PDB file of C-alpha atoms in Angstrom:
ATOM      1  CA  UNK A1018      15.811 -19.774  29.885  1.00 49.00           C
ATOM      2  CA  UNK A1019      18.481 -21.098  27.701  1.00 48.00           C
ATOM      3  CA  UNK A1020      21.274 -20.640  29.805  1.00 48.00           C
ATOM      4  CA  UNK A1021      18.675 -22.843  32.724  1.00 49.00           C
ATOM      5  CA  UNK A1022      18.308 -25.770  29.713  1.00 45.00           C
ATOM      6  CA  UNK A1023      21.740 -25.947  28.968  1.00 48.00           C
ATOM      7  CA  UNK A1024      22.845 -26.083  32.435  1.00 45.00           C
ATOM      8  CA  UNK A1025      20.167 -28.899  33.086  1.00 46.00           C
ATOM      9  CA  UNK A1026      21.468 -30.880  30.176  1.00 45.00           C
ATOM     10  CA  UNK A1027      24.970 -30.077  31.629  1.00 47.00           C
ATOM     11  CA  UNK A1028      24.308 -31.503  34.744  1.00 47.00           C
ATOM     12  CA  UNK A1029      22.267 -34.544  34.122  1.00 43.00           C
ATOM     13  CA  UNK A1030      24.735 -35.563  31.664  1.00 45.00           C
ATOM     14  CA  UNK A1031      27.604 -35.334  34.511  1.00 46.00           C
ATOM     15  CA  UNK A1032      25.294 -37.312  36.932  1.00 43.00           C
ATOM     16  CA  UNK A1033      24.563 -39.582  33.966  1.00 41.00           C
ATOM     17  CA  UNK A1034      28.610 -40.492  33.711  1.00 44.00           C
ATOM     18  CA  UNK A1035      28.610 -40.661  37.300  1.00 44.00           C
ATOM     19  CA  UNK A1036      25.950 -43.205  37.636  1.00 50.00           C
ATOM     20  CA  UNK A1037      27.869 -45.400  34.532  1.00 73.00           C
ATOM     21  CA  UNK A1038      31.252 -44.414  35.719  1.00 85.00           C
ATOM     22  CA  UNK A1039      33.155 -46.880  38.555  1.00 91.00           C
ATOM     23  CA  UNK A1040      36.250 -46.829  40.809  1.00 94.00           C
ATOM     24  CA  UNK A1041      37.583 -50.768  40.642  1.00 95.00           C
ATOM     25  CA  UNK A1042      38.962 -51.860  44.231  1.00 96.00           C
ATOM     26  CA  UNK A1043      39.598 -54.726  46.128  1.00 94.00           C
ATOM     27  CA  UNK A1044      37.746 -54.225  49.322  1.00 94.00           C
ATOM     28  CA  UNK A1045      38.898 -56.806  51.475  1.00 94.00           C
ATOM     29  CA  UNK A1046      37.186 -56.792  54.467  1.00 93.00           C
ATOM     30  CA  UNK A1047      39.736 -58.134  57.745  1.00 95.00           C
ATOM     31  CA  UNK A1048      38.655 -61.355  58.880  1.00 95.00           C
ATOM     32  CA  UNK A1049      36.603 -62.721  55.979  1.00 96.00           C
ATOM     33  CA  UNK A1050      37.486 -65.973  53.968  1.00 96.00           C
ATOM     34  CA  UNK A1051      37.446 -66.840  50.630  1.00 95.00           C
ATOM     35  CA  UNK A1052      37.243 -70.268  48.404  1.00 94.00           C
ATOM     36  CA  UNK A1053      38.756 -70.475  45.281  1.00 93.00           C
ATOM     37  CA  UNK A1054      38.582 -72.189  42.938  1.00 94.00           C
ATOM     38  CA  UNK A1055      40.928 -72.774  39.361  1.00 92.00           C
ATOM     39  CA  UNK A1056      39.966 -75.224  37.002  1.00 94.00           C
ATOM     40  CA  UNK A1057      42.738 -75.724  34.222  1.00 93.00           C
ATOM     41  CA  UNK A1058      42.652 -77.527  30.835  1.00 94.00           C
ATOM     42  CA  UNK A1059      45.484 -77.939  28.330  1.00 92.00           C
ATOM     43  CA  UNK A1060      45.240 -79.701  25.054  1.00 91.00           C
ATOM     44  CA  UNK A1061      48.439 -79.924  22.656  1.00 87.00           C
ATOM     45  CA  UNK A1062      46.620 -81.635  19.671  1.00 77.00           C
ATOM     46  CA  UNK A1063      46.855 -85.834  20.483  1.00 75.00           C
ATOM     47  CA  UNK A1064      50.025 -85.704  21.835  1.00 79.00           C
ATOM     48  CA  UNK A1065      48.709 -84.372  25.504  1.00 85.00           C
ATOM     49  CA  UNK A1066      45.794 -83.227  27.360  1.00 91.00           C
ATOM     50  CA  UNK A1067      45.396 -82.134  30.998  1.00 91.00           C
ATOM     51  CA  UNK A1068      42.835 -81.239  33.226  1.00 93.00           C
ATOM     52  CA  UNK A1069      43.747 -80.326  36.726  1.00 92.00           C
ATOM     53  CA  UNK A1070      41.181 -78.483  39.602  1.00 93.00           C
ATOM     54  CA  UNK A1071      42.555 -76.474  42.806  1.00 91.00           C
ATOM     55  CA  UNK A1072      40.787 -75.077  45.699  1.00 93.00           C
ATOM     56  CA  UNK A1073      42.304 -72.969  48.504  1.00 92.00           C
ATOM     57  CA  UNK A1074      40.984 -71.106  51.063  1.00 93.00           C
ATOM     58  CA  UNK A1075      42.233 -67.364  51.328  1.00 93.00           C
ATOM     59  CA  UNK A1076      42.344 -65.196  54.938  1.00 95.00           C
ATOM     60  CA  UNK A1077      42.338 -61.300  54.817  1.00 96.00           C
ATOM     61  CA  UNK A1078      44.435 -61.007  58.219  1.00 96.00           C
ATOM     62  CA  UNK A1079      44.534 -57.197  58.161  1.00 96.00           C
ATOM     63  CA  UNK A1080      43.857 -54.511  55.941  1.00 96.00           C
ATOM     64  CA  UNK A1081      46.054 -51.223  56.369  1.00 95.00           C
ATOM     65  CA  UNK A1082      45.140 -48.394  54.242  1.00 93.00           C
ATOM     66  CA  UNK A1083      45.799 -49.691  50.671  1.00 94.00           C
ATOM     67  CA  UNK A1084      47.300 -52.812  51.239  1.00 95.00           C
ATOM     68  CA  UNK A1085      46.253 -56.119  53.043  1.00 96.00           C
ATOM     69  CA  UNK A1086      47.452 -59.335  54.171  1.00 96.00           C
ATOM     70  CA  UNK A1087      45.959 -62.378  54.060  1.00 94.00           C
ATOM     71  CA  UNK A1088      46.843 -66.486  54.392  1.00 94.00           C
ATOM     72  CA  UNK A1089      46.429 -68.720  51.569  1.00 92.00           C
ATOM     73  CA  UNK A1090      45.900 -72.517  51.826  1.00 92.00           C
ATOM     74  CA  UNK A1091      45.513 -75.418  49.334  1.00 90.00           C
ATOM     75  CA  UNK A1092      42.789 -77.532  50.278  1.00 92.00           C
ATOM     76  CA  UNK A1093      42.175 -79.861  47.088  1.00 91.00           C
ATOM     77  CA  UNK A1094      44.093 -80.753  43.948  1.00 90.00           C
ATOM     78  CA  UNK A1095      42.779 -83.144  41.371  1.00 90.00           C
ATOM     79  CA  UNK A1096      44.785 -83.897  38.340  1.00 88.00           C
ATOM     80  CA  UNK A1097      43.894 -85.977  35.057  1.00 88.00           C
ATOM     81  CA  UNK A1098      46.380 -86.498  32.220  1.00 86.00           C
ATOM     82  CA  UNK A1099      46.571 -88.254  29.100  1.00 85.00           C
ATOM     83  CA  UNK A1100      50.250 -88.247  27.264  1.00 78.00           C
ATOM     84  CA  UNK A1101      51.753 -90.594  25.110  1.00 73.00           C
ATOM     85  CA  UNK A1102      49.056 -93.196  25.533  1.00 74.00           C
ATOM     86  CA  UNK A1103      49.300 -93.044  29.637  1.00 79.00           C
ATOM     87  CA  UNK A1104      46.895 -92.444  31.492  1.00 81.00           C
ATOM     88  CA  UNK A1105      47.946 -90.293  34.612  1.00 82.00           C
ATOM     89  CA  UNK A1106      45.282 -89.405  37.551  1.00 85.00           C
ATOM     90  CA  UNK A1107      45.872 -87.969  41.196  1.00 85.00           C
ATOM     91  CA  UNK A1108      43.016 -86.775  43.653  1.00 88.00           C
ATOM     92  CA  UNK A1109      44.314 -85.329  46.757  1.00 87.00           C
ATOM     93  CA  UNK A1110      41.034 -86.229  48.687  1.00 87.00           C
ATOM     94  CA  UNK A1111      41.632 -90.626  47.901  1.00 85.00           C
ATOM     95  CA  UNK A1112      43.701 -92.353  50.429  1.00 85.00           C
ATOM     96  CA  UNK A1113      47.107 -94.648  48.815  1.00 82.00           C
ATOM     97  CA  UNK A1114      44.703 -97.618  48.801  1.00 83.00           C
ATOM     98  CA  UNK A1115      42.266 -95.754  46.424  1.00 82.00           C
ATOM     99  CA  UNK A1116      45.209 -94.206  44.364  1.00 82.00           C
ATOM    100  CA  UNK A1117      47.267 -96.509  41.427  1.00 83.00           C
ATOM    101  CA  UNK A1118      51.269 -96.594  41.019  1.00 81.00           C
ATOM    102  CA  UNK A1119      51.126 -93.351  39.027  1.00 79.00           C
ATOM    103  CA  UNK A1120      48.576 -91.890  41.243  1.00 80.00           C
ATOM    104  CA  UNK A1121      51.303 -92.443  44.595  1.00 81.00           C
ATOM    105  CA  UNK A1122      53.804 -91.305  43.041  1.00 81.00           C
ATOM    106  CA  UNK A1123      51.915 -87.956  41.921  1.00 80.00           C
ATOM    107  CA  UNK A1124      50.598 -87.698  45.365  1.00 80.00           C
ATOM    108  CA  UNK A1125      54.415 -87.269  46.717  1.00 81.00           C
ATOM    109  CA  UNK A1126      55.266 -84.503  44.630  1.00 78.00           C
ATOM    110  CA  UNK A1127      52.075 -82.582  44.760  1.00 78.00           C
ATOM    111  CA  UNK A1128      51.069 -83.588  48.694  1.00 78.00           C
ATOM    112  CA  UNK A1129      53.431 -81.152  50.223  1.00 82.00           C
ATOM    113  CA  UNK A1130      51.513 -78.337  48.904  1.00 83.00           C
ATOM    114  CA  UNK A1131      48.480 -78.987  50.601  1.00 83.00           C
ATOM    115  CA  UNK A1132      50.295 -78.484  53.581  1.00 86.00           C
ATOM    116  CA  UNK A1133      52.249 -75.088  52.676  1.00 88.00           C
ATOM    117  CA  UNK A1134      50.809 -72.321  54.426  1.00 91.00           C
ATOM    118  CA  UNK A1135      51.396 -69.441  51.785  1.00 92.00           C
ATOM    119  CA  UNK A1136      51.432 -65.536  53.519  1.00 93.00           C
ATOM    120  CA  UNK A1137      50.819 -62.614  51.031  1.00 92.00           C
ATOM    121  CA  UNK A1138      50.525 -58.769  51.029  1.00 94.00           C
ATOM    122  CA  UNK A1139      48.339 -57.365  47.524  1.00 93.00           C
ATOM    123  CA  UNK A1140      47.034 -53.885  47.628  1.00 95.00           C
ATOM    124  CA  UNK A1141      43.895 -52.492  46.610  1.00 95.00           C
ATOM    125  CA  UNK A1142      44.746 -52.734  42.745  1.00 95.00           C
ATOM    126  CA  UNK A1143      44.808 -56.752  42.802  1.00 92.00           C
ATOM    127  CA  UNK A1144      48.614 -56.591  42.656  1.00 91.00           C
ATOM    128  CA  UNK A1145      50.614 -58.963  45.137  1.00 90.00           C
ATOM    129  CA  UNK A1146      53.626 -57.258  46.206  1.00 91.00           C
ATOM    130  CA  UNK A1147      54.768 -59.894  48.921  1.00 91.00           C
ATOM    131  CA  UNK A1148      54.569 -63.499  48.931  1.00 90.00           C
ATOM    132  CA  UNK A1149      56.138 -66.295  51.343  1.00 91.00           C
ATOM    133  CA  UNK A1150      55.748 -69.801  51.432  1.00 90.00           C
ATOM    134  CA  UNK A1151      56.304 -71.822  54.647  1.00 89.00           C
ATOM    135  CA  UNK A1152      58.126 -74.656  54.152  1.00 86.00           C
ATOM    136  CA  UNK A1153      59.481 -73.561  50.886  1.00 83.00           C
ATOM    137  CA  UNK A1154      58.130 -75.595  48.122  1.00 79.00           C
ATOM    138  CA  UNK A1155      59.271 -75.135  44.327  1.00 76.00           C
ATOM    139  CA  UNK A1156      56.009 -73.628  42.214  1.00 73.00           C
ATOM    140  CA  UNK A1157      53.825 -72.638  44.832  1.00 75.00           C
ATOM    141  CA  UNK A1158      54.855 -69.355  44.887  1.00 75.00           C
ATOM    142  CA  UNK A1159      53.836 -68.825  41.234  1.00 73.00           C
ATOM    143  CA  UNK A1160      50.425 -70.546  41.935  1.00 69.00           C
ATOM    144  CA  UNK A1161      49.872 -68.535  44.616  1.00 68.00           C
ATOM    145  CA  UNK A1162      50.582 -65.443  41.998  1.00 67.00           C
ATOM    146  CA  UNK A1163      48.025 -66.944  40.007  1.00 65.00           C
ATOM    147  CA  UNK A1164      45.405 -66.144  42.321  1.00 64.00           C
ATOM    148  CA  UNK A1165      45.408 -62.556  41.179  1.00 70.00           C
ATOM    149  CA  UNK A1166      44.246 -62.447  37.184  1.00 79.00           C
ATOM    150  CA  UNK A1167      43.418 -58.734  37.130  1.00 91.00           C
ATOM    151  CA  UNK A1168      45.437 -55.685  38.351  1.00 94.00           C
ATOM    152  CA  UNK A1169      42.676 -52.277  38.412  1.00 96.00           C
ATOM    153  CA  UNK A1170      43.632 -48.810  36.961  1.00 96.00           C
ATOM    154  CA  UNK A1171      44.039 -46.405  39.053  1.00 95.00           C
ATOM    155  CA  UNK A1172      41.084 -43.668  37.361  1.00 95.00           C
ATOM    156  CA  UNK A1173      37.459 -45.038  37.196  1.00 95.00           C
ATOM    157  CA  UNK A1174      36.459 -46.758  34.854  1.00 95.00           C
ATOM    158  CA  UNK A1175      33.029 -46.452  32.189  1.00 94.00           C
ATOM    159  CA  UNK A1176      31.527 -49.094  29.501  1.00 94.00           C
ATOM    160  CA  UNK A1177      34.473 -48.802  26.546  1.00 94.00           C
ATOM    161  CA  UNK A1178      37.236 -48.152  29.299  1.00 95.00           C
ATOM    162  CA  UNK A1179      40.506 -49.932  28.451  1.00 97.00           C
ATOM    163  CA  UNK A1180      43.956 -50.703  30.362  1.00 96.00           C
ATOM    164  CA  UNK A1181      46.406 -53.591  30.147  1.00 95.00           C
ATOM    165  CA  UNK A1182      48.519 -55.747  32.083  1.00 93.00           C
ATOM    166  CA  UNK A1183      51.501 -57.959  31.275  1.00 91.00           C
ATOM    167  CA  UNK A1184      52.695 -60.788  33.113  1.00 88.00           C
ATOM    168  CA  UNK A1185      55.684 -62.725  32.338  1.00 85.00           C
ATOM    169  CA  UNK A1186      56.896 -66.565  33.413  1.00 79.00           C
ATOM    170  CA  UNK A1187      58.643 -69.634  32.610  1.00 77.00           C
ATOM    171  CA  UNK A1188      60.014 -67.515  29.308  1.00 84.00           C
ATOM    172  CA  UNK A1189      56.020 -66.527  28.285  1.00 86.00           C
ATOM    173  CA  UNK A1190      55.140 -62.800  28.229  1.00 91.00           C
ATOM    174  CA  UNK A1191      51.435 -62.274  28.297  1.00 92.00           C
ATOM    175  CA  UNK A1192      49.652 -58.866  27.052  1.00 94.00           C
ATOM    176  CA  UNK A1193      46.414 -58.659  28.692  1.00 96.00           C
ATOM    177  CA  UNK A1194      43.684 -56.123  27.018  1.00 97.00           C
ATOM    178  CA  UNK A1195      41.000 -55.307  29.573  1.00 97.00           C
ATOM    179  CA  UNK A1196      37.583 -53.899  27.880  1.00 97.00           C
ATOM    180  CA  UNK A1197      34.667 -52.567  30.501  1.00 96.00           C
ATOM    181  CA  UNK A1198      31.608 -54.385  28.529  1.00 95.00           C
ATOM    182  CA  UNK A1199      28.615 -53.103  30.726  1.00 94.00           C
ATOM    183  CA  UNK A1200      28.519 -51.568  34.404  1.00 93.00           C
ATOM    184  CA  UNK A1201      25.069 -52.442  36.406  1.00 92.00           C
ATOM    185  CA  UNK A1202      24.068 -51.560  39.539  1.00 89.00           C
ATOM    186  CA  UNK A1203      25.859 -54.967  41.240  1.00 92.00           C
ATOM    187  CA  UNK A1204      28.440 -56.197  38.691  1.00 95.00           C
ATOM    188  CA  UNK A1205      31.249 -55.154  36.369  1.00 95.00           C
ATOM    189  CA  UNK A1206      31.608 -57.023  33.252  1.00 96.00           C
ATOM    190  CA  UNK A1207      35.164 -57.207  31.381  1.00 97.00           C
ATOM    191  CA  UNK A1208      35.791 -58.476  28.232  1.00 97.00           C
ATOM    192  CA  UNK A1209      39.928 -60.125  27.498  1.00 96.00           C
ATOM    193  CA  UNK A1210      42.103 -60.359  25.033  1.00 97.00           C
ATOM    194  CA  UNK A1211      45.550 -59.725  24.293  1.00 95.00           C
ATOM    195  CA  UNK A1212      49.022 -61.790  22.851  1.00 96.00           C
ATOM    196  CA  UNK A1213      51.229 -64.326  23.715  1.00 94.00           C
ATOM    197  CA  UNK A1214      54.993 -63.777  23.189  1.00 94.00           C
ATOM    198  CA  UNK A1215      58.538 -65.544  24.362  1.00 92.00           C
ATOM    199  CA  UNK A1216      58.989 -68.953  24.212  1.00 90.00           C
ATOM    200  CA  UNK A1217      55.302 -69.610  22.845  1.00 90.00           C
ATOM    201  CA  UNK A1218      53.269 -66.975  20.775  1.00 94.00           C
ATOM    202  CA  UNK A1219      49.536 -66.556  20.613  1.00 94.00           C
ATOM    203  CA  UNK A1220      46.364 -65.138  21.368  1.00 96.00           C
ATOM    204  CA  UNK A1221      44.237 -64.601  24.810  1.00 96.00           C
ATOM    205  CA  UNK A1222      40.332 -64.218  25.400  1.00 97.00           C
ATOM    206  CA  UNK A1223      38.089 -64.309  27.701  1.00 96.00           C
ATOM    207  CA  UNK A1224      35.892 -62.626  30.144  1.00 97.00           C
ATOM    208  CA  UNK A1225      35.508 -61.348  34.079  1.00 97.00           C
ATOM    209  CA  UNK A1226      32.368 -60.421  36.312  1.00 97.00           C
ATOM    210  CA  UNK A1227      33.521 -58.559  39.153  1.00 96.00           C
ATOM    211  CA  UNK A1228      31.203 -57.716  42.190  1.00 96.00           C
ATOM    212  CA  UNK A1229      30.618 -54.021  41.666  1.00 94.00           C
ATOM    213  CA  UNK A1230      30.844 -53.355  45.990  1.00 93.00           C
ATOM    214  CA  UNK A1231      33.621 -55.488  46.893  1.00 94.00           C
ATOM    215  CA  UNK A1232      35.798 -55.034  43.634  1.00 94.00           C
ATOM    216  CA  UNK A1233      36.341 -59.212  44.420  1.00 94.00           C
ATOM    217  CA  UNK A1234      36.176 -61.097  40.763  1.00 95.00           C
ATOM    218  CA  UNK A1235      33.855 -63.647  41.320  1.00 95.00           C
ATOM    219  CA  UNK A1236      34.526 -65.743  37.805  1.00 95.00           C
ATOM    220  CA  UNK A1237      36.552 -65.283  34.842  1.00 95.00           C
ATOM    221  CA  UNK A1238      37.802 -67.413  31.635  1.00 96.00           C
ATOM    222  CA  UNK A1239      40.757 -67.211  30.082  1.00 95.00           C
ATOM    223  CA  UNK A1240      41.789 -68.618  27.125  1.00 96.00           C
ATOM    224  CA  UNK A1241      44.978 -69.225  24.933  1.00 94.00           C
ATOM    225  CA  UNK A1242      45.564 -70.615  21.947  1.00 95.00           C
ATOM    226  CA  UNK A1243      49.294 -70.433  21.656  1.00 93.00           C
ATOM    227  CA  UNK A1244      51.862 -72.720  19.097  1.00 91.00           C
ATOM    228  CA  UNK A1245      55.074 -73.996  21.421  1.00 87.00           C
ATOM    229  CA  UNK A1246      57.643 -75.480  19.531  1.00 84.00           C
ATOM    230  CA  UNK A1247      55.658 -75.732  16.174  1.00 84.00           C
ATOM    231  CA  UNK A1248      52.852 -77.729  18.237  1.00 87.00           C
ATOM    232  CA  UNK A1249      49.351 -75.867  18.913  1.00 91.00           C
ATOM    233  CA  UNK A1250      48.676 -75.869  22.452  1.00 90.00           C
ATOM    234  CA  UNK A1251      45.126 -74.616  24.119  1.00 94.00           C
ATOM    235  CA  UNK A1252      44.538 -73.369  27.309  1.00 93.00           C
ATOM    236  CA  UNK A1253      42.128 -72.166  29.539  1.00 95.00           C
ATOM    237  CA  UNK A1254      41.804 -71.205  33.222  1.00 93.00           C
ATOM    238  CA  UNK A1255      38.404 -70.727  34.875  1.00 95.00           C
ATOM    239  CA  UNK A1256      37.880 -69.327  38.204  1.00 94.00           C
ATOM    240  CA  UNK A1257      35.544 -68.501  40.598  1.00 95.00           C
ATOM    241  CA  UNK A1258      35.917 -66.363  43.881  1.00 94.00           C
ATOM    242  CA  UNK A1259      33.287 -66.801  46.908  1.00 94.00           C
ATOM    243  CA  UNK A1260      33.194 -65.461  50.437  1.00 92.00           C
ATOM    244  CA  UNK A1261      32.136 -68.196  53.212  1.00 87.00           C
TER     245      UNK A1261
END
């Protein structure tokens, strides 16, 4: 009769862990569409602030296995900045009658963009092995990277699970601490953190919610609070991920 309890316990705490325990993918499906959206603010104490929104559409074109491709495309980019007492502003949806000197002038450098068709292979993990940009365009090749804020262990994961990721650009290395906070029965909650080294040094938080079925994070926030050249400089990044 003991041996029958202890096996009981045995098991239901095994099915237990199963139940709490989950395998993070991306589970593209071919054909579907996503929006998404990044909304990005930077404030370096009065000297500068920044607010700037993208949109783009992304295409799973094929899924093979443990990889995919897909298509990415800008479809908006708004842009508000304040430095040195001028006032910058560009919205990629106003016409050159509705936009000022600055505005024109912003919408030339930034307007190609919105008309780059960006082609990308990822695999399952959330890490983008391939990317090309047609025409080539300085910087949207990094944005595009951008699109990808979490790469997945390769064991399943339980509430208290850890792994980290570093990314590294324009003479930044970022340390990314991922912490499962809570596993339901439709999402996966993450909780962020981590360090800022290189040419600026500081800290990163933040949070993810990623759809439990599709492995697809639908929102996260990141912040920064980094020092670059003796100035303090915030940032954060907020996204959101939605199939049409």
């Amino acid at each position: 009769m003991k041996k029958l309890l202890i096996l009981f316990l045995v098991i239901s705490a095994n099915l237990s862990f199963a139940q709490d325990a989950a395998l993070l993918r991306l589970n593209y499906e071919k054909g579907a569409t996503y929006d998404v959206e990044m909304n990005i603010s930077q404030e370096m104490g009065t000297v500068m602030s920044m607010g700037m929104l993208i949109n783009m559409d992304i295409k799973v074109l094929d899924v093979n296995g443990d990889t995919y491709d897909s298509e990415m495309k800008f479809t908006k980019m708004t842009m508000d900045m304040l430095q040195g007492g001028q006032v910058m502003s560009f919205d990629s949806t106003k016409s050159d009658e509705e936009l000022d000197e600055t505005g024109k002038m912003m919408k030339a450098q930034m307007g190609p963009m919105l008309s780059a068709l960006i082609s990308a292979k990822g695999n399952n993990l959330g890490e983008i092995l391939e990317v090309k940009v047609e025409p080539s365009i300085p910087g949207v090749e990094d944005m595009a990277k951008q699109s990808s804020n979490v790469v997945y262990p390769t064991e399943a994961v339980s509430v208290g699970s850890t792994w980290t990721m570093t990314k590294e650009e324009k003479g930044m290395k970022m340390d990314f601490l991922y912490t499962v906070k809570s596993i339901s029965s439709d999402k996966i909650v993450l909780d962020l953190s981590g360090d800022v080294s290189g040419m600026a040094t500081g800290k990163i938080s933040g949070n993810m919610n990623i759809d439990k079925a599709s492995g697809i994070p639908e929102n996260s926030t990141i912040d920064m609070n980094m020092s670059v050249s003796g100035q303090e400089l915030k940032s954060t990044i907020k996204m959101t991920m939605v199939k049409k």
